[in-house]
Short mmCIF file of C-alpha atoms and ligand atoms in Angstrom, two decimals:
data_model
loop_
_atom_site.label_atom_id
_atom_site.label_comp_id
_atom_site.label_asym_id
_atom_site.label_seq_id
_atom_site.Cartn_x
_atom_site.Cartn_y
_atom_site.Cartn_z
CA MET X 23 0.21 0.22 -0.13
CA ASN X 24 1.08 3.57 -1.07
CA TYR X 25 1.05 6.79 1.08
CA GLU X 26 -2.01 8.17 -1.05
CA GLU X 27 -3.92 4.70 -0.77
CA ALA X 28 -2.85 4.57 3.06
CA TYR X 29 -4.31 7.98 3.54
CA ALA X 30 -7.08 7.75 1.43
CA ARG X 31 -8.38 4.17 3.21
CA LEU X 32 -7.96 6.42 6.82
CA ALA X 33 -9.60 9.48 5.49
CA ALA X 34 -12.87 6.57 5.23
CA TYR X 35 -12.32 5.82 8.61
CA ASP X 36 -11.76 9.47 9.85
CA GLN X 37 -8.30 8.30 11.00
CA LEU X 38 -5.92 10.72 9.46
CA HIS X 39 -3.88 11.18 12.74
CA VAL X 40 -2.32 8.01 12.47
CA LEU X 41 0.14 9.96 9.50
CA LYS X 42 0.98 12.69 11.59
CA TYR X 43 5.09 12.22 12.11
CA TYR X 44 4.97 9.74 8.77
CA GLU X 45 7.16 12.80 7.48
CA GLU X 46 9.39 12.46 10.22
CA LEU X 47 9.91 8.51 10.34
CA THR X 48 12.41 6.46 8.32
CA ALA X 49 12.16 4.90 5.33
CA ALA X 50 11.39 1.66 7.49
CA GLN X 51 9.28 3.19 9.74
CA GLN X 52 7.07 4.72 7.32
CA ALA X 53 6.74 1.09 5.09
CA GLU X 54 5.91 -0.79 8.42
CA LEU X 55 3.17 2.05 9.24
CA LEU X 56 1.84 1.69 5.71
CA ASN X 57 2.14 -1.93 5.76
CA GLN X 58 -0.06 -1.88 9.27
CA ILE X 59 -2.56 1.25 7.59
CA GLU X 60 -3.06 -2.45 4.92
CA ILE X 61 -3.51 -5.09 7.95
CA THR X 62 -5.85 -3.39 9.99
CA ASP X 63 -9.16 -3.66 10.27
CA PHE X 64 -10.55 -0.50 11.12
CA SER X 65 -14.36 -1.25 10.35
CA ALA X 66 -14.64 -2.45 13.74
CA LEU X 67 -14.53 1.11 15.34
CA LYS X 68 -17.62 1.93 13.85
CA HIS X 69 -18.68 -0.07 16.74
CA GLY X 70 -17.85 2.83 19.06
CA LYS X 71 -20.11 2.39 22.27
CA LYS X 72 -19.94 0.04 24.65
CA GLY X 73 -22.59 -2.91 24.59
CA GLY X 74 -23.71 -5.58 22.79
CA GLY X 75 -26.55 -5.55 19.91
CA ALA X 76 -29.89 -6.20 20.53
CA ARG X 77 -31.41 -9.61 21.26
CA GLY X 78 -33.55 -12.05 20.38
CA GLU X 79 -35.96 -13.81 22.34
CA PHE X 80 -34.35 -16.48 25.38
CA ALA X 81 -36.30 -19.70 26.16
CA PRO X 82 -34.01 -22.37 28.23
CA LEU X 83 -32.43 -25.23 26.28
CA GLY X 84 -31.49 -28.48 28.59
CA ALA X 85 -28.17 -30.20 28.90
CA LEU X 86 -27.40 -33.60 28.49
CA GLU X 87 -26.92 -34.03 32.09
CA LEU X 88 -24.60 -35.80 34.36
CA SER X 89 -26.61 -39.14 34.71
CA ALA X 90 -27.47 -39.53 31.37
CA ILE X 91 -24.19 -39.60 30.37
CA GLU X 92 -23.27 -42.14 32.72
CA GLU X 93 -25.68 -44.20 31.83
CA LYS X 94 -24.37 -44.41 28.26
CA LYS X 95 -20.58 -43.86 28.82
CA GLU X 96 -19.80 -46.74 27.34
CA TYR X 97 -21.61 -46.13 23.69
CA TYR X 98 -20.36 -42.58 24.01
CA THR X 99 -17.14 -43.74 23.95
CA GLN X 100 -16.84 -46.17 21.69
CA ILE X 101 -18.55 -43.84 19.55
CA GLY X 102 -15.71 -41.29 20.28
CA VAL X 103 -12.65 -43.32 20.41
CA LYS X 104 -13.62 -44.49 16.41
CA ALA X 105 -13.84 -40.94 15.45
CA ILE X 106 -10.56 -39.75 16.90
CA GLN X 107 -8.88 -43.09 15.45
CA GLU X 108 -10.22 -42.86 12.19
CA GLY X 109 -8.88 -39.19 12.33
CA ARG X 110 -12.13 -37.26 12.11
CA VAL X 111 -11.24 -35.50 14.78
CA GLY X 112 -9.05 -32.27 15.97
CA ALA X 113 -8.35 -29.77 18.58
CA VAL X 114 -7.82 -25.89 18.39
CA LEU X 115 -6.07 -24.33 21.04
CA LEU X 116 -6.74 -20.59 20.92
CA ALA X 117 -3.84 -19.34 22.54
CA GLY X 118 -3.85 -15.61 20.46
CA GLY X 119 -4.95 -13.56 23.95
CA MET X 120 -3.03 -11.63 25.85
CA GLY X 121 -3.61 -12.90 29.33
CA THR X 122 -3.09 -8.92 30.84
CA ARG X 123 -5.20 -9.99 33.84
CA LEU X 124 -2.43 -12.64 35.07
CA GLY X 125 0.30 -9.78 34.41
CA SER X 126 2.74 -12.02 32.73
CA ASP X 127 4.58 -10.32 29.88
CA GLY X 128 4.69 -13.99 27.96
CA PRO X 129 2.22 -16.07 26.43
CA LYS X 130 0.12 -17.76 28.90
CA GLY X 131 0.86 -21.48 27.75
CA VAL X 132 4.71 -20.03 29.10
CA TYR X 133 3.68 -20.07 32.37
CA ASP X 134 5.05 -22.31 35.03
CA ILE X 135 2.30 -23.74 37.44
CA GLY X 136 4.68 -26.34 38.96
CA LEU X 137 4.74 -26.22 43.07
CA THR X 138 7.88 -28.82 43.48
CA ARG X 139 8.71 -28.53 39.55
CA PRO X 140 8.28 -26.39 36.02
CA VAL X 141 4.77 -28.01 35.41
CA TYR X 142 4.30 -24.90 32.80
CA ILE X 143 0.59 -24.24 31.01
CA PHE X 144 1.21 -25.91 27.49
CA GLU X 145 2.53 -28.63 29.18
CA ARG X 146 -0.50 -29.26 31.28
CA LEU X 147 -2.65 -29.30 27.95
CA ILE X 148 -0.61 -32.36 26.08
CA GLU X 149 -0.65 -34.01 28.94
CA ASN X 150 -4.31 -33.74 29.18
CA MET X 151 -4.43 -35.16 25.51
CA MET X 152 -2.02 -37.74 26.32
CA ASP X 153 -4.15 -39.69 28.29
CA VAL X 154 -6.43 -39.23 25.00
CA VAL X 155 -3.70 -40.62 22.83
CA ARG X 156 -3.02 -43.09 25.11
CA GLN X 157 -6.75 -44.32 25.25
CA THR X 158 -6.85 -44.05 21.39
CA GLY X 159 -3.78 -45.58 20.25
CA THR X 160 -3.81 -42.31 18.04
CA TYR X 161 -2.39 -39.22 17.76
CA PHE X 162 -4.85 -36.13 16.73
CA HIS X 163 -3.98 -32.60 14.85
CA LEU X 164 -3.54 -29.78 17.27
CA PHE X 165 -3.92 -26.67 16.05
CA ILE X 166 -2.49 -23.54 17.71
CA MET X 167 -4.19 -19.98 17.39
CA THR X 168 -1.47 -17.23 17.96
CA SER X 169 -2.01 -13.57 17.32
CA ASP X 170 1.10 -11.48 16.60
CA LYS X 171 2.35 -10.10 19.74
CA ASN X 172 3.31 -13.52 21.07
CA ASP X 173 4.28 -16.16 17.84
CA ALA X 174 7.31 -16.41 17.63
CA VAL X 175 7.75 -16.29 21.08
CA THR X 176 4.96 -19.61 21.23
CA ARG X 177 6.82 -21.48 18.46
CA SER X 178 9.81 -21.23 19.67
CA PHE X 179 9.20 -21.92 23.30
CA LEU X 180 7.42 -24.99 21.74
CA LYS X 181 10.15 -26.02 19.50
CA GLU X 182 12.45 -26.17 22.78
CA LYS X 183 10.42 -28.37 24.98
CA ALA X 184 10.40 -31.04 22.26
CA TYR X 185 5.99 -30.20 22.01
CA PHE X 186 6.46 -32.11 25.88
CA GLY X 187 6.44 -35.50 23.36
CA TYR X 188 3.88 -34.62 21.32
CA PRO X 189 4.76 -35.76 18.04
CA GLU X 190 5.61 -32.18 15.64
CA GLU X 191 4.11 -33.19 12.52
CA TYR X 192 0.55 -33.19 14.00
CA VAL X 193 1.20 -29.78 15.12
CA HIS X 194 0.19 -26.23 13.19
CA PHE X 195 0.26 -22.70 13.96
CA PHE X 196 -1.70 -19.71 12.62
CA ILE X 197 -1.86 -16.19 13.60
CA GLN X 198 -5.23 -14.52 14.44
CA LYS X 199 -5.51 -10.86 13.46
CA MET X 200 -5.49 -8.06 15.14
CA ALA X 201 -8.01 -5.19 16.36
CA PRO X 202 -7.10 -1.48 16.91
CA ALA X 203 -7.70 -0.13 19.87
CA SER X 204 -9.47 3.39 19.57
CA ASP X 205 -10.00 6.08 22.52
CA TYR X 206 -13.58 6.87 23.60
CA ASP X 207 -14.41 8.78 20.10
CA GLY X 208 -13.54 5.65 18.04
CA HIS X 209 -9.78 7.49 17.24
CA VAL X 210 -7.11 5.24 17.08
CA TYR X 211 -4.51 5.30 19.51
CA MET X 212 -0.58 4.85 18.24
CA GLU X 213 1.91 3.52 20.67
CA GLU X 214 4.69 4.38 18.44
CA LYS X 215 4.89 7.66 15.76
CA TYR X 216 5.07 4.71 13.13
CA LYS X 217 2.78 2.36 15.19
CA ILE X 218 -1.00 1.82 15.51
CA SER X 219 -2.06 0.53 18.63
CA THR X 220 -3.50 -3.00 18.56
CA SER X 221 -4.35 -5.84 19.93
CA PRO X 222 -5.57 -9.76 19.52
CA ASN X 223 -9.17 -9.25 17.63
CA GLY X 224 -10.76 -11.38 20.16
CA ASN X 225 -11.61 -15.58 20.34
CA GLY X 226 -14.26 -15.45 17.76
CA GLY X 227 -11.95 -14.95 14.76
CA TRP X 228 -10.39 -18.50 14.46
CA PHE X 229 -12.42 -20.39 12.34
CA THR X 230 -11.79 -17.28 9.51
CA SER X 231 -8.31 -17.01 10.49
CA MET X 232 -7.95 -21.22 10.53
CA ARG X 233 -9.06 -20.73 7.00
CA GLU X 234 -6.91 -18.32 5.64
CA ALA X 235 -4.22 -20.11 7.03
CA GLY X 236 -5.35 -22.53 4.91
CA LEU X 237 -5.71 -25.34 7.32
CA VAL X 238 -8.72 -25.82 7.62
CA ALA X 239 -8.33 -26.83 3.96
CA PHE X 240 -5.31 -29.26 5.32
CA ALA X 241 -8.13 -30.35 7.41
CA HIS X 242 -10.20 -31.80 4.72
CA GLU X 243 -7.42 -33.53 3.54
CA GLN X 244 -6.46 -35.43 6.60
CA GLY X 245 -10.29 -36.63 6.85
CA ILE X 246 -10.92 -34.46 10.04
CA GLU X 247 -14.92 -33.71 10.36
CA TRP X 248 -15.22 -32.15 14.20
CA LEU X 249 -12.77 -29.45 15.55
CA ASN X 250 -12.83 -29.61 19.22
CA ILE X 251 -11.77 -25.43 20.63
CA PHE X 252 -10.69 -25.26 23.48
CA ALA X 253 -9.06 -22.33 25.84
CA VAL X 254 -4.92 -22.04 26.99
CA ASP X 255 -6.27 -21.24 30.80
CA ASN X 256 -8.21 -24.44 31.96
CA VAL X 257 -5.42 -26.46 32.52
CA LEU X 258 -7.85 -29.31 33.61
CA GLN X 259 -9.41 -29.58 30.38
CA ARG X 260 -9.84 -32.48 28.40
CA ILE X 261 -9.16 -32.30 24.70
CA ALA X 262 -10.99 -34.44 22.21
CA ASP X 263 -12.37 -36.44 25.26
CA PRO X 264 -13.72 -39.67 23.71
CA VAL X 265 -17.58 -39.43 25.85
CA PHE X 266 -18.48 -35.40 24.73
CA VAL X 267 -17.11 -36.25 21.21
CA GLY X 268 -19.55 -39.76 20.74
CA ALA X 269 -22.29 -37.90 22.62
CA THR X 270 -22.03 -35.39 20.03
CA LEU X 271 -21.67 -37.18 17.09
CA ASP X 272 -24.75 -39.58 18.23
CA ALA X 273 -26.78 -36.36 18.83
CA GLY X 274 -26.73 -36.09 15.16
CA VAL X 275 -26.04 -32.16 16.08
CA SER X 276 -23.47 -28.44 14.52
CA VAL X 277 -21.43 -28.70 17.51
CA GLY X 278 -21.14 -29.61 21.30
CA ALA X 279 -20.30 -27.53 24.05
CA LYS X 280 -19.05 -28.66 27.46
CA VAL X 281 -21.31 -26.67 30.73
CA VAL X 282 -20.64 -27.02 34.07
CA ARG X 283 -23.77 -26.20 36.54
CA LYS X 284 -23.23 -22.76 38.00
CA ASN X 285 -22.37 -22.36 41.02
CA ALA X 286 -24.80 -19.40 41.80
CA PRO X 287 -27.74 -18.11 40.12
CA ARG X 288 -25.80 -14.90 38.87
CA GLU X 289 -22.78 -17.27 38.66
CA GLY X 290 -20.57 -14.78 36.22
CA VAL X 291 -20.56 -17.47 32.85
CA GLY X 292 -22.26 -16.63 29.64
CA VAL X 293 -25.55 -19.31 30.46
CA MET X 294 -26.42 -21.86 27.28
CA CYS X 295 -30.02 -21.41 26.26
CA LEU X 296 -31.99 -20.92 22.75
CA GLU X 297 -32.67 -17.12 21.38
CA ASP X 298 -34.90 -17.46 18.77
CA GLY X 299 -35.36 -20.64 18.33
CA ARG X 300 -31.15 -21.09 17.82
CA PRO X 301 -29.06 -22.27 20.54
CA SER X 302 -27.25 -18.86 21.67
CA ILE X 303 -25.64 -18.13 24.80
CA VAL X 304 -26.95 -15.40 26.85
CA GLU X 305 -23.96 -13.10 29.45
CA TYR X 306 -25.30 -13.33 32.90
CA TYR X 307 -25.21 -9.61 33.49
CA GLU X 308 -27.98 -10.18 30.20
CA LEU X 309 -30.33 -12.66 32.58
CA THR X 310 -32.94 -10.93 34.06
CA ASP X 311 -34.79 -11.62 37.54
CA GLU X 312 -37.30 -13.85 35.51
CA MET X 313 -34.71 -16.29 33.96
CA VAL X 314 -33.06 -16.71 36.93
CA GLU X 315 -36.35 -17.64 38.75
CA ALA X 316 -37.46 -19.70 35.62
CA LYS X 317 -36.97 -23.51 36.88
CA ASN X 318 -38.01 -26.19 34.35
CA GLU X 319 -40.08 -29.54 34.69
CA LYS X 320 -38.06 -31.25 37.33
CA GLY X 321 -38.79 -28.06 39.46
CA GLU X 322 -34.60 -26.96 39.12
CA PRO X 323 -33.41 -23.14 37.37
CA ALA X 324 -33.80 -23.53 33.86
CA TYR X 325 -30.89 -21.61 32.76
CA ASN X 326 -28.48 -23.45 34.45
CA PHE X 327 -25.36 -24.51 32.54
CA GLY X 328 -22.02 -22.27 32.05
CA VAL X 329 -20.54 -22.77 29.17
CA ILE X 330 -16.64 -23.07 29.98
CA LEU X 331 -15.27 -22.35 26.10
CA ASN X 332 -14.59 -25.84 24.90
CA TYR X 333 -16.86 -26.68 22.29
CA LEU X 334 -16.84 -29.56 19.56
CA PHE X 335 -17.84 -27.49 16.08
CA ARG X 336 -18.51 -29.88 12.95
CA ILE X 337 -16.77 -28.36 10.04
CA HIS X 338 -19.11 -28.89 7.27
CA ALA X 339 -21.82 -26.84 9.75
CA LEU X 340 -19.32 -23.81 10.17
CA GLU X 341 -19.08 -23.73 5.99
CA THR X 342 -22.21 -24.17 5.53
CA LEU X 343 -24.23 -21.88 8.35
CA PHE X 344 -21.47 -20.05 9.87
CA LYS X 345 -22.13 -16.45 8.02
CA GLY X 346 -18.70 -14.97 9.29
CA GLU X 347 -19.87 -11.74 10.07
CA MET X 348 -19.95 -11.76 14.13
CA PRO X 349 -21.02 -9.06 16.84
CA CYS X 350 -18.17 -7.09 18.11
CA HIS X 351 -17.79 -6.86 22.01
CA VAL X 352 -16.11 -3.49 23.25
CA VAL X 353 -14.39 -3.26 25.80
CA GLU X 354 -14.06 -0.99 27.69
CA LYS X 355 -8.97 -1.24 28.47
CA LYS X 356 -6.04 0.53 29.64
CA ILE X 357 -4.07 1.34 26.18
CA PRO X 358 -0.93 2.70 26.52
CA TYR X 359 -0.15 5.26 23.66
CA ILE X 360 1.93 8.24 22.79
CA ASP X 361 0.00 12.02 23.27
CA GLU X 362 0.35 14.72 20.93
CA ASN X 363 3.60 15.37 21.84
CA GLY X 364 4.60 12.17 20.87
CA VAL X 365 5.63 11.06 24.64
CA ARG X 366 4.18 7.41 25.78
CA MET X 367 2.01 7.40 28.42
CA GLN X 368 0.56 4.29 30.35
CA PRO X 369 -2.34 4.96 31.64
CA GLU X 370 -3.78 3.89 35.33
CA ARG X 371 -7.25 4.04 34.44
CA PRO X 372 -9.28 2.67 31.08
CA ASN X 373 -8.93 5.45 28.26
CA GLY X 374 -10.51 3.56 25.61
CA TYR X 375 -11.68 0.74 23.64
CA LYS X 376 -10.49 -2.90 21.98
CA TYR X 377 -12.66 -4.84 20.00
CA GLU X 378 -13.70 -8.27 20.54
CA GLU X 379 -14.92 -10.98 18.49
CA LEU X 380 -15.93 -14.19 20.24
CA VAL X 381 -16.39 -17.63 19.92
CA LEU X 382 -19.35 -17.92 21.96
CA ASP X 383 -21.48 -15.95 18.80
CA MET X 384 -20.83 -19.02 16.41
CA ILE X 385 -22.81 -20.66 18.37
CA HIS X 386 -25.62 -18.82 17.44
CA GLN X 387 -24.94 -18.34 14.00
CA LEU X 388 -25.30 -22.71 13.70
CA ASP X 389 -29.36 -24.67 13.77
CA THR X 390 -28.28 -27.01 17.20
CA CYS X 391 -26.17 -27.49 19.91
CA LEU X 392 -26.04 -30.11 22.57
CA PRO X 393 -25.07 -28.70 26.08
CA PHE X 394 -22.94 -31.35 27.95
CA GLU X 395 -22.65 -31.22 31.55
CA VAL X 396 -19.22 -31.92 33.15
CA VAL X 397 -18.38 -32.05 36.57
CA ARG X 398 -16.50 -28.74 37.50
CA GLU X 399 -13.63 -29.81 39.75
CA ARG X 400 -12.73 -32.06 37.75
CA GLU X 401 -12.69 -30.08 34.43
CA PHE X 402 -13.35 -26.05 35.39
CA ALA X 403 -10.25 -24.72 36.54
CA PRO X 404 -9.41 -21.40 34.52
CA ILE X 405 -6.57 -18.79 35.14
CA LYS X 406 -7.46 -15.82 34.44
CA ASN X 407 -6.24 -13.95 37.68
CA LYS X 408 -2.70 -14.04 39.71
CA THR X 409 -4.44 -14.94 42.94
CA GLY X 410 -7.83 -15.30 44.22
CA VAL X 411 -10.79 -16.09 41.66
CA ASP X 412 -9.82 -18.26 38.99
CA SER X 413 -6.06 -18.19 39.66
CA VAL X 414 -2.71 -19.43 39.53
CA GLU X 415 -3.18 -20.97 42.79
CA SER X 416 -7.04 -21.87 42.86
CA ALA X 417 -6.28 -23.83 39.47
CA GLN X 418 -2.94 -25.62 41.81
CA ALA X 419 -5.30 -26.60 44.80
CA LEU X 420 -7.68 -28.02 41.64
CA CYS X 421 -5.25 -29.62 40.11
CA GLU X 422 -3.80 -31.50 43.38
CA LYS X 423 -7.74 -32.33 44.32
CA ASN X 424 -7.03 -34.12 40.67
CA GLY X 425 -4.17 -35.97 41.67
CA ILE X 426 -2.10 -34.21 39.64
CA VAL X 427 1.04 -33.56 41.43
CA LEU X 428 2.99 -29.89 40.26
P1 UTP K 521 -9.93 -14.10 27.80
O1 UTP K 521 -10.89 -13.90 27.47
O2 UTP K 521 -9.76 -14.61 29.23
O3 UTP K 521 -8.66 -13.19 27.50
O4 UTP K 521 -9.18 -15.45 26.69
P2 UTP K 521 -6.89 -13.48 27.81
O5 UTP K 521 -6.64 -12.20 26.55
O6 UTP K 521 -6.52 -14.48 27.71
O7 UTP K 521 -7.10 -12.72 28.81
P3 UTP K 521 -7.08 -10.99 29.26
O8 UTP K 521 -8.76 -11.18 29.76
O9 UTP K 521 -6.26 -10.13 28.86
O10 UTP K 521 -7.06 -11.12 30.95
C1 UTP K 521 -9.91 -16.70 26.42
C2 UTP K 521 -9.50 -17.86 25.71
O11 UTP K 521 -9.15 -17.51 24.36
C3 UTP K 521 -8.18 -16.97 23.80
C4 UTP K 521 -7.09 -16.57 24.98
O12 UTP K 521 -5.72 -17.31 24.44
C5 UTP K 521 -7.83 -17.71 25.89
O13 UTP K 521 -7.52 -18.96 25.63
N1 UTP K 521 -7.78 -15.25 22.78
C6 UTP K 521 -8.94 -14.12 23.47
C7 UTP K 521 -7.46 -15.77 22.25
O14 UTP K 521 -6.85 -16.61 21.51
N2 UTP K 521 -7.36 -14.36 21.25
C8 UTP K 521 -8.00 -12.97 21.64
O15 UTP K 521 -7.89 -12.43 20.85
C9 UTP K 521 -8.41 -13.36 22.81
#
């Protein structure tokens, strides 16, 4: 992209201040800035206010509960093991996030949660995958989504650790897109005179980015039909869990979603539901009093199952039903920037917006979903913070409870 094209593009989005220092930049910096203007998606800025879009009409969606799963466990396991052995299942690790709440500089996966020895988050997840490899006698492909900000470190770390014993030919990387960060008026911040402040565009872009990287085509070549999407930060995460795979395939749905029973009526998790007759996820702050009090035919809370960012998507359903257009979530954040004198500022309070797409919004574009209940204490130990709730400490305690020596 040349200067004139960059100017026209910025003018269209009312972002001409990005070129304020252009004349004083070196040729290399000018080229870097022009390239960034070319690859940045400025269209997200049109969502320059807080909050999601209008929602439809909600109705409860029941889950396949623990007791029902237990009754048919062997049957589901057989279906799941067979699908994995036939190479029909792959896994996608969402590892492009910034992990700002954890406050560590590196990618979350390289964080060491060991107590008596080093145990990196990536290592913990691969150990969990190895349980399935032992059970099925088969390796399955792992696709790792990184972002521009952590791709090089993630790749070199995993290579140096020899993928913690997982065969390199089964590990594939792709990079997600970046979105600009802006002030409250929707003007992008600059983090250097030659650099727009950007951050990863949320975990909802995984399918589009994976496809653009040629890896959906690769999945087809390999005969992979299902992709198990999971977050980097749940260290008890079961990946390509044969029972879950079996139940989802057996149900004939487009996506399976692991869920846990909420621990309080207003717990801060997204809740599985129907929205205008299609599967969806209602955010905890969108639950009305009426929804919180609603009961199902068993007299239990009707909106009772929270998602844990572990989904099994049928690729064919994504290709035929998923439109790609996703709602944009506008999140208030602290964004480092250079001020009008070119001085770098590190704000102590939120000073603008980041724009993210979320994987949970993909569910609503599909036609059918199976919420699949799992035992929270066995499968859900998210690491979001350094201490307190959903922290390194709480995850370490949960690992110990599950007999995992850290
Ligand atoms: P979170 O929503 O917890 O975000 O990610 P985060 O960036 O890791 O942490 P904070 O909010 O900055 O503290 C949930 C999952 O989605 C991935 C994360 O890596 C994690 O596995 N993710 C998030 C992405 O892959 N890309 C993104 O842009 C955001």
